[in-house]
mmCIF file of N, CA and C in Angstrom:
data_model
loop_
_atom_site.group_PDB
_atom_site.id
_atom_site.type_symbol
_atom_site.label_atom_id
_atom_site.label_comp_id
_atom_site.label_asym_id
_atom_site.label_seq_id
_atom_site.Cartn_x
_atom_site.Cartn_y
_atom_site.Cartn_z
ATOM 1 N N MET A 1 -29.472 -12.637 -5.343
ATOM 2 C CA MET A 1 -28.519 -12.777 -4.272
ATOM 3 C C MET A 1 -27.502 -11.634 -4.359
ATOM 4 N N ALA A 2 -27.250 -10.980 -3.262
ATOM 5 C CA ALA A 2 -26.328 -9.849 -3.231
ATOM 6 C C ALA A 2 -24.881 -10.331 -3.314
ATOM 7 N N GLN A 3 -24.064 -9.541 -3.980
ATOM 8 C CA GLN A 3 -22.648 -9.863 -4.077
ATOM 9 C C GLN A 3 -21.984 -9.558 -2.739
ATOM 10 N N SER A 4 -20.949 -10.287 -2.426
ATOM 11 C CA SER A 4 -20.253 -10.102 -1.162
ATOM 12 C C SER A 4 -18.755 -10.241 -1.381
ATOM 13 N N HIS A 5 -17.991 -9.599 -0.523
ATOM 14 C CA HIS A 5 -16.542 -9.727 -0.610
ATOM 15 C C HIS A 5 -16.041 -10.853 0.283
ATOM 16 N N PHE A 6 -16.932 -11.557 0.963
ATOM 17 C CA PHE A 6 -16.537 -12.665 1.806
ATOM 18 C C PHE A 6 -16.354 -13.927 0.964
ATOM 19 N N PRO A 7 -15.415 -14.785 1.349
ATOM 20 C CA PRO A 7 -15.186 -15.994 0.560
ATOM 21 C C PRO A 7 -16.387 -16.937 0.632
ATOM 22 N N HIS A 8 -16.661 -17.610 -0.482
ATOM 23 C CA HIS A 8 -17.815 -18.508 -0.561
ATOM 24 C C HIS A 8 -17.427 -19.977 -0.504
ATOM 25 N N SER A 9 -16.144 -20.297 -0.434
ATOM 26 C CA SER A 9 -15.718 -21.691 -0.345
ATOM 27 C C SER A 9 -14.589 -21.803 0.668
ATOM 28 N N ILE A 10 -14.383 -22.999 1.145
ATOM 29 C CA ILE A 10 -13.349 -23.213 2.151
ATOM 30 C C ILE A 10 -11.958 -22.992 1.572
ATOM 31 N N SER A 11 -11.756 -23.313 0.280
ATOM 32 C CA SER A 11 -10.440 -23.076 -0.320
ATOM 33 C C SER A 11 -10.146 -21.582 -0.411
ATOM 34 N N ALA A 12 -11.176 -20.767 -0.665
ATOM 35 C CA ALA A 12 -10.973 -19.317 -0.720
ATOM 36 C C ALA A 12 -10.592 -18.767 0.648
ATOM 37 N N VAL A 13 -11.125 -19.370 1.704
ATOM 38 C CA VAL A 13 -10.761 -18.945 3.061
ATOM 39 C C VAL A 13 -9.278 -19.181 3.294
ATOM 40 N N PHE A 14 -8.786 -20.353 2.907
ATOM 41 C CA PHE A 14 -7.367 -20.657 3.096
ATOM 42 C C PHE A 14 -6.479 -19.765 2.239
ATOM 43 N N ILE A 15 -6.906 -19.494 1.023
ATOM 44 C CA ILE A 15 -6.132 -18.619 0.145
ATOM 45 C C ILE A 15 -6.026 -17.227 0.750
ATOM 46 N N GLN A 16 -7.143 -16.710 1.269
ATOM 47 C CA GLN A 16 -7.109 -15.386 1.884
ATOM 48 C C GLN A 16 -6.326 -15.398 3.193
ATOM 49 N N ALA A 17 -6.370 -16.506 3.924
ATOM 50 C CA ALA A 17 -5.630 -16.597 5.184
ATOM 51 C C ALA A 17 -4.127 -16.545 4.948
ATOM 52 N N ILE A 18 -3.686 -16.994 3.796
ATOM 53 C CA ILE A 18 -2.264 -16.954 3.463
ATOM 54 C C ILE A 18 -1.935 -15.704 2.646
ATOM 55 N N GLY A 19 -2.795 -15.354 1.713
ATOM 56 C CA GLY A 19 -2.503 -14.295 0.759
ATOM 57 C C GLY A 19 -2.679 -12.888 1.276
ATOM 58 N N ILE A 20 -3.291 -12.723 2.427
ATOM 59 C CA ILE A 20 -3.454 -11.366 2.953
ATOM 60 C C ILE A 20 -2.400 -11.031 4.008
ATOM 61 N N PRO A 21 -2.202 -11.851 5.037
ATOM 62 C CA PRO A 21 -1.235 -11.450 6.082
ATOM 63 C C PRO A 21 0.213 -11.382 5.605
ATOM 64 N N PHE A 22 0.634 -12.302 4.752
ATOM 65 C CA PHE A 22 2.041 -12.336 4.371
ATOM 66 C C PHE A 22 2.477 -11.124 3.542
ATOM 67 N N PRO A 23 1.740 -10.688 2.519
ATOM 68 C CA PRO A 23 2.170 -9.480 1.806
ATOM 69 C C PRO A 23 2.178 -8.227 2.687
ATOM 70 N N PHE A 24 1.194 -8.122 3.581
ATOM 71 C CA PHE A 24 1.168 -6.971 4.476
ATOM 72 C C PHE A 24 2.357 -7.009 5.432
ATOM 73 N N SER A 25 2.663 -8.184 5.953
ATOM 74 C CA SER A 25 3.819 -8.317 6.846
ATOM 75 C C SER A 25 5.117 -8.027 6.112
ATOM 76 N N ALA A 26 5.240 -8.519 4.887
ATOM 77 C CA ALA A 26 6.456 -8.276 4.107
ATOM 78 C C ALA A 26 6.634 -6.790 3.828
ATOM 79 N N THR A 27 5.552 -6.103 3.502
ATOM 80 C CA THR A 27 5.629 -4.668 3.240
ATOM 81 C C THR A 27 6.083 -3.914 4.488
ATOM 82 N N GLY A 28 5.520 -4.260 5.628
ATOM 83 C CA GLY A 28 5.934 -3.613 6.885
ATOM 84 C C GLY A 28 7.385 -3.897 7.216
ATOM 85 N N TRP A 29 7.810 -5.132 7.008
ATOM 86 C CA TRP A 29 9.185 -5.503 7.299
ATOM 87 C C TRP A 29 10.156 -4.743 6.404
ATOM 88 N N ILE A 30 9.841 -4.642 5.114
ATOM 89 C CA ILE A 30 10.700 -3.905 4.183
ATOM 90 C C ILE A 30 10.801 -2.439 4.594
ATOM 91 N N GLY A 31 9.687 -1.858 5.024
ATOM 92 C CA GLY A 31 9.703 -0.472 5.494
ATOM 93 C C GLY A 31 10.604 -0.286 6.701
ATOM 94 N N MET A 32 10.547 -1.224 7.640
ATOM 95 C CA MET A 32 11.393 -1.120 8.836
ATOM 96 C C MET A 32 12.868 -1.289 8.491
ATOM 97 N N VAL A 33 13.171 -2.223 7.590
ATOM 98 C CA VAL A 33 14.564 -2.434 7.181
ATOM 99 C C VAL A 33 15.090 -1.194 6.454
ATOM 100 N N ALA A 34 14.280 -0.636 5.568
ATOM 101 C CA ALA A 34 14.710 0.556 4.831
ATOM 102 C C ALA A 34 14.919 1.735 5.773
ATOM 103 N N ALA A 35 14.008 1.905 6.732
ATOM 104 C CA ALA A 35 14.166 3.006 7.687
ATOM 105 C C ALA A 35 15.401 2.809 8.554
ATOM 106 N N GLY A 36 15.672 1.570 8.932
ATOM 107 C CA GLY A 36 16.873 1.294 9.706
ATOM 108 C C GLY A 36 18.142 1.486 8.893
ATOM 109 N N ALA A 37 18.092 1.202 7.604
ATOM 110 C CA ALA A 37 19.267 1.364 6.746
ATOM 111 C C ALA A 37 19.638 2.824 6.576
ATOM 112 N N THR A 38 18.692 3.728 6.752
ATOM 113 C CA THR A 38 19.022 5.151 6.614
ATOM 114 C C THR A 38 19.997 5.605 7.694
ATOM 115 N N LEU A 39 20.027 4.907 8.824
ATOM 116 C CA LEU A 39 20.999 5.248 9.866
ATOM 117 C C LEU A 39 22.416 5.026 9.343
ATOM 118 N N VAL A 40 22.616 3.966 8.591
ATOM 119 C CA VAL A 40 23.936 3.672 8.036
ATOM 120 C C VAL A 40 24.269 4.629 6.894
ATOM 121 N N VAL A 41 23.301 4.887 6.020
ATOM 122 C CA VAL A 41 23.560 5.680 4.814
ATOM 123 C C VAL A 41 23.635 7.172 5.113
ATOM 124 N N TYR A 42 22.648 7.695 5.885
ATOM 125 C CA TYR A 42 22.544 9.135 6.102
ATOM 126 C C TYR A 42 22.915 9.583 7.516
ATOM 127 N N GLY A 43 23.126 8.644 8.431
ATOM 128 C CA GLY A 43 23.510 9.004 9.787
ATOM 129 C C GLY A 43 22.343 9.309 10.712
ATOM 130 N N GLU A 44 21.138 9.133 10.247
ATOM 131 C CA GLU A 44 19.942 9.328 11.091
ATOM 132 C C GLU A 44 18.835 8.425 10.568
ATOM 133 N N ARG A 45 17.930 8.062 11.470
ATOM 134 C CA ARG A 45 16.791 7.234 11.051
ATOM 135 C C ARG A 45 15.706 8.145 10.492
ATOM 136 N N MET A 46 15.196 7.776 9.323
ATOM 137 C CA MET A 46 14.139 8.572 8.686
ATOM 138 C C MET A 46 12.936 7.669 8.439
ATOM 139 N N TRP A 47 11.781 8.073 8.951
ATOM 140 C CA TRP A 47 10.564 7.293 8.805
ATOM 141 C C TRP A 47 9.608 7.895 7.789
ATOM 142 N N GLN A 48 9.775 9.155 7.462
ATOM 143 C CA GLN A 48 8.886 9.837 6.523
ATOM 144 C C GLN A 48 9.579 9.986 5.173
ATOM 145 N N ILE A 49 8.899 9.593 4.116
ATOM 146 C CA ILE A 49 9.495 9.628 2.779
ATOM 147 C C ILE A 49 9.984 11.027 2.391
ATOM 148 N N PRO A 50 9.243 12.108 2.669
ATOM 149 C CA PRO A 50 9.755 13.432 2.278
ATOM 150 C C PRO A 50 11.088 13.813 2.921
ATOM 151 N N GLN A 51 11.465 13.183 4.019
ATOM 152 C CA GLN A 51 12.768 13.476 4.625
ATOM 153 C C GLN A 51 13.918 13.086 3.684
ATOM 154 N N TYR A 52 13.703 12.083 2.868
ATOM 155 C CA TYR A 52 14.741 11.658 1.931
ATOM 156 C C TYR A 52 15.005 12.726 0.876
ATOM 157 N N PHE A 53 13.954 13.417 0.463
ATOM 158 C CA PHE A 53 14.077 14.382 -0.631
ATOM 159 C C PHE A 53 15.012 15.527 -0.276
ATOM 160 N N GLU A 54 15.132 15.859 1.004
ATOM 161 C CA GLU A 54 16.036 16.942 1.418
ATOM 162 C C GLU A 54 17.502 16.580 1.154
ATOM 163 N N LEU A 55 17.800 15.300 1.114
ATOM 164 C CA LEU A 55 19.186 14.847 0.970
ATOM 165 C C LEU A 55 19.552 14.483 -0.461
ATOM 166 N N TRP A 56 18.591 14.453 -1.352
ATOM 167 C CA TRP A 56 18.819 14.089 -2.752
ATOM 168 C C TRP A 56 19.122 15.316 -3.589
ATOM 169 N N PRO A 57 19.750 15.140 -4.750
ATOM 170 C CA PRO A 57 19.910 16.271 -5.679
ATOM 171 C C PRO A 57 18.523 16.773 -6.106
ATOM 172 N N PRO A 58 18.406 18.079 -6.435
ATOM 173 C CA PRO A 58 17.082 18.659 -6.718
ATOM 174 C C PRO A 58 16.264 17.929 -7.776
ATOM 175 N N GLY A 59 16.871 17.503 -8.864
ATOM 176 C CA GLY A 59 16.124 16.804 -9.914
ATOM 177 C C GLY A 59 15.526 15.493 -9.426
ATOM 178 N N TRP A 60 16.335 14.737 -8.690
ATOM 179 C CA TRP A 60 15.846 13.474 -8.138
ATOM 180 C C TRP A 60 14.784 13.713 -7.077
ATOM 181 N N ALA A 61 14.938 14.764 -6.311
ATOM 182 C CA ALA A 61 13.945 15.078 -5.274
ATOM 183 C C ALA A 61 12.589 15.395 -5.898
ATOM 184 N N VAL A 62 12.583 16.164 -6.980
ATOM 185 C CA VAL A 62 11.318 16.499 -7.667
ATOM 186 C C VAL A 62 10.694 15.227 -8.246
ATOM 187 N N ALA A 63 11.514 14.394 -8.898
ATOM 188 C CA ALA A 63 10.994 13.146 -9.466
ATOM 189 C C ALA A 63 10.451 12.233 -8.369
ATOM 190 N N GLY A 64 11.154 12.148 -7.259
ATOM 191 C CA GLY A 64 10.688 11.330 -6.137
ATOM 192 C C GLY A 64 9.402 11.863 -5.530
ATOM 193 N N ALA A 65 9.299 13.179 -5.411
ATOM 194 C CA ALA A 65 8.084 13.782 -4.861
ATOM 195 C C ALA A 65 6.883 13.533 -5.776
ATOM 196 N N ILE A 66 7.101 13.633 -7.078
ATOM 197 C CA ILE A 66 6.004 13.375 -8.027
ATOM 198 C C ILE A 66 5.585 11.907 -7.970
ATOM 199 N N ALA A 67 6.554 10.992 -7.932
ATOM 200 C CA ALA A 67 6.237 9.564 -7.846
ATOM 201 C C ALA A 67 5.508 9.251 -6.545
ATOM 202 N N ASN A 68 5.936 9.861 -5.456
ATOM 203 C CA ASN A 68 5.283 9.655 -4.157
ATOM 204 C C ASN A 68 3.850 10.167 -4.187
ATOM 205 N N ALA A 69 3.652 11.359 -4.724
ATOM 206 C CA ALA A 69 2.306 11.934 -4.792
ATOM 207 C C ALA A 69 1.379 11.084 -5.662
ATOM 208 N N LEU A 70 1.886 10.624 -6.808
ATOM 209 C CA LEU A 70 1.065 9.782 -7.686
ATOM 210 C C LEU A 70 0.708 8.454 -7.032
ATOM 211 N N SER A 71 1.655 7.859 -6.325
ATOM 212 C CA SER A 71 1.366 6.571 -5.682
ATOM 213 C C SER A 71 0.325 6.731 -4.582
ATOM 214 N N ILE A 72 0.417 7.797 -3.797
ATOM 215 C CA ILE A 72 -0.576 8.048 -2.754
ATOM 216 C C ILE A 72 -1.942 8.295 -3.373
ATOM 217 N N LEU A 73 -1.990 9.098 -4.425
ATOM 218 C CA LEU A 73 -3.252 9.392 -5.095
ATOM 219 C C LEU A 73 -3.895 8.127 -5.669
ATOM 220 N N LEU A 74 -3.101 7.305 -6.354
ATOM 221 C CA LEU A 74 -3.644 6.096 -6.974
ATOM 222 C C LEU A 74 -4.122 5.087 -5.939
ATOM 223 N N VAL A 75 -3.389 4.927 -4.859
ATOM 224 C CA VAL A 75 -3.818 3.996 -3.810
ATOM 225 C C VAL A 75 -5.141 4.452 -3.212
ATOM 226 N N ASN A 76 -5.287 5.739 -2.952
ATOM 227 C CA ASN A 76 -6.529 6.236 -2.367
ATOM 228 C C ASN A 76 -7.694 6.154 -3.338
ATOM 229 N N VAL A 77 -7.459 6.435 -4.600
ATOM 230 C CA VAL A 77 -8.534 6.329 -5.591
ATOM 231 C C VAL A 77 -9.002 4.880 -5.688
ATOM 232 N N MET A 78 -8.056 3.949 -5.787
ATOM 233 C CA MET A 78 -8.435 2.538 -5.897
ATOM 234 C C MET A 78 -9.146 2.052 -4.634
ATOM 235 N N ALA A 79 -8.706 2.478 -3.474
ATOM 236 C CA ALA A 79 -9.355 2.060 -2.224
ATOM 237 C C ALA A 79 -10.773 2.606 -2.132
ATOM 238 N N ASN A 80 -10.991 3.803 -2.649
ATOM 239 C CA ASN A 80 -12.318 4.415 -2.548
ATOM 240 C C ASN A 80 -13.249 4.004 -3.685
ATOM 241 N N LEU A 81 -12.772 3.214 -4.635
ATOM 242 C CA LEU A 81 -13.647 2.720 -5.698
ATOM 243 C C LEU A 81 -14.379 1.437 -5.318
ATOM 244 N N ILE A 82 -13.897 0.737 -4.319
ATOM 245 C CA ILE A 82 -14.462 -0.565 -3.978
ATOM 246 C C ILE A 82 -15.905 -0.448 -3.507
ATOM 247 N N SER A 83 -16.203 0.469 -2.612
ATOM 248 C CA SER A 83 -17.567 0.589 -2.087
ATOM 249 C C SER A 83 -18.577 0.979 -3.166
ATOM 250 N N PRO A 84 -18.335 2.026 -3.979
ATOM 251 C CA PRO A 84 -19.311 2.326 -5.030
ATOM 252 C C PRO A 84 -19.433 1.200 -6.059
ATOM 253 N N MET A 85 -18.336 0.487 -6.305
ATOM 254 C CA MET A 85 -18.389 -0.618 -7.253
ATOM 255 C C MET A 85 -19.316 -1.721 -6.721
ATOM 256 N N ASN A 86 -19.218 -2.044 -5.435
ATOM 257 C CA ASN A 86 -20.123 -3.024 -4.844
ATOM 258 C C ASN A 86 -21.570 -2.534 -4.894
ATOM 259 N N ASP A 87 -21.777 -1.262 -4.643
ATOM 260 C CA ASP A 87 -23.141 -0.712 -4.699
ATOM 261 C C ASP A 87 -23.734 -0.866 -6.098
ATOM 262 N N LEU A 88 -22.924 -0.564 -7.119
ATOM 263 C CA LEU A 88 -23.418 -0.677 -8.492
ATOM 264 C C LEU A 88 -23.685 -2.140 -8.865
ATOM 265 N N MET A 89 -22.853 -3.046 -8.386
ATOM 266 C CA MET A 89 -23.075 -4.462 -8.672
ATOM 267 C C MET A 89 -24.366 -4.959 -8.022
ATOM 268 N N ASN A 90 -24.695 -4.432 -6.860
ATOM 269 C CA ASN A 90 -25.902 -4.871 -6.161
ATOM 270 C C ASN A 90 -27.176 -4.237 -6.728
ATOM 271 N N LEU A 91 -27.044 -3.216 -7.559
ATOM 272 C CA LEU A 91 -28.219 -2.620 -8.185
ATOM 273 C C LEU A 91 -28.893 -3.595 -9.154
ATOM 274 N N ALA A 92 -28.077 -4.346 -9.879
ATOM 275 C CA ALA A 92 -28.626 -5.273 -10.861
ATOM 276 C C ALA A 92 -27.918 -6.618 -10.770
ATOM 277 N N PRO A 93 -28.195 -7.397 -9.721
ATOM 278 C CA PRO A 93 -27.548 -8.705 -9.626
ATOM 279 C C PRO A 93 -28.069 -9.640 -10.722
ATOM 280 N N ASN A 94 -27.293 -10.649 -11.015
ATOM 281 C CA ASN A 94 -27.669 -11.594 -12.090
ATOM 282 C C ASN A 94 -28.952 -12.275 -11.771
#
């Protein structure tokens, strides 16, 4: 039997129905609040993270840029590992 990422029980369906939309919504909401708060702090709305680095001291800007680059890299690596991992699991199912 091939492995699947779809839930196999009704309880898993409910868990995913709650556990997926709420974290994504919370993340989006936090982003909107933070972008709106920049109007109060910096006098303009900023939606792109690199815009913040122009206003920070140079040392903090470099540290922020490195942290931003690493987070983007790690998210993309982890997202792109799922498909090959499923392929390898399906090569030798139990």
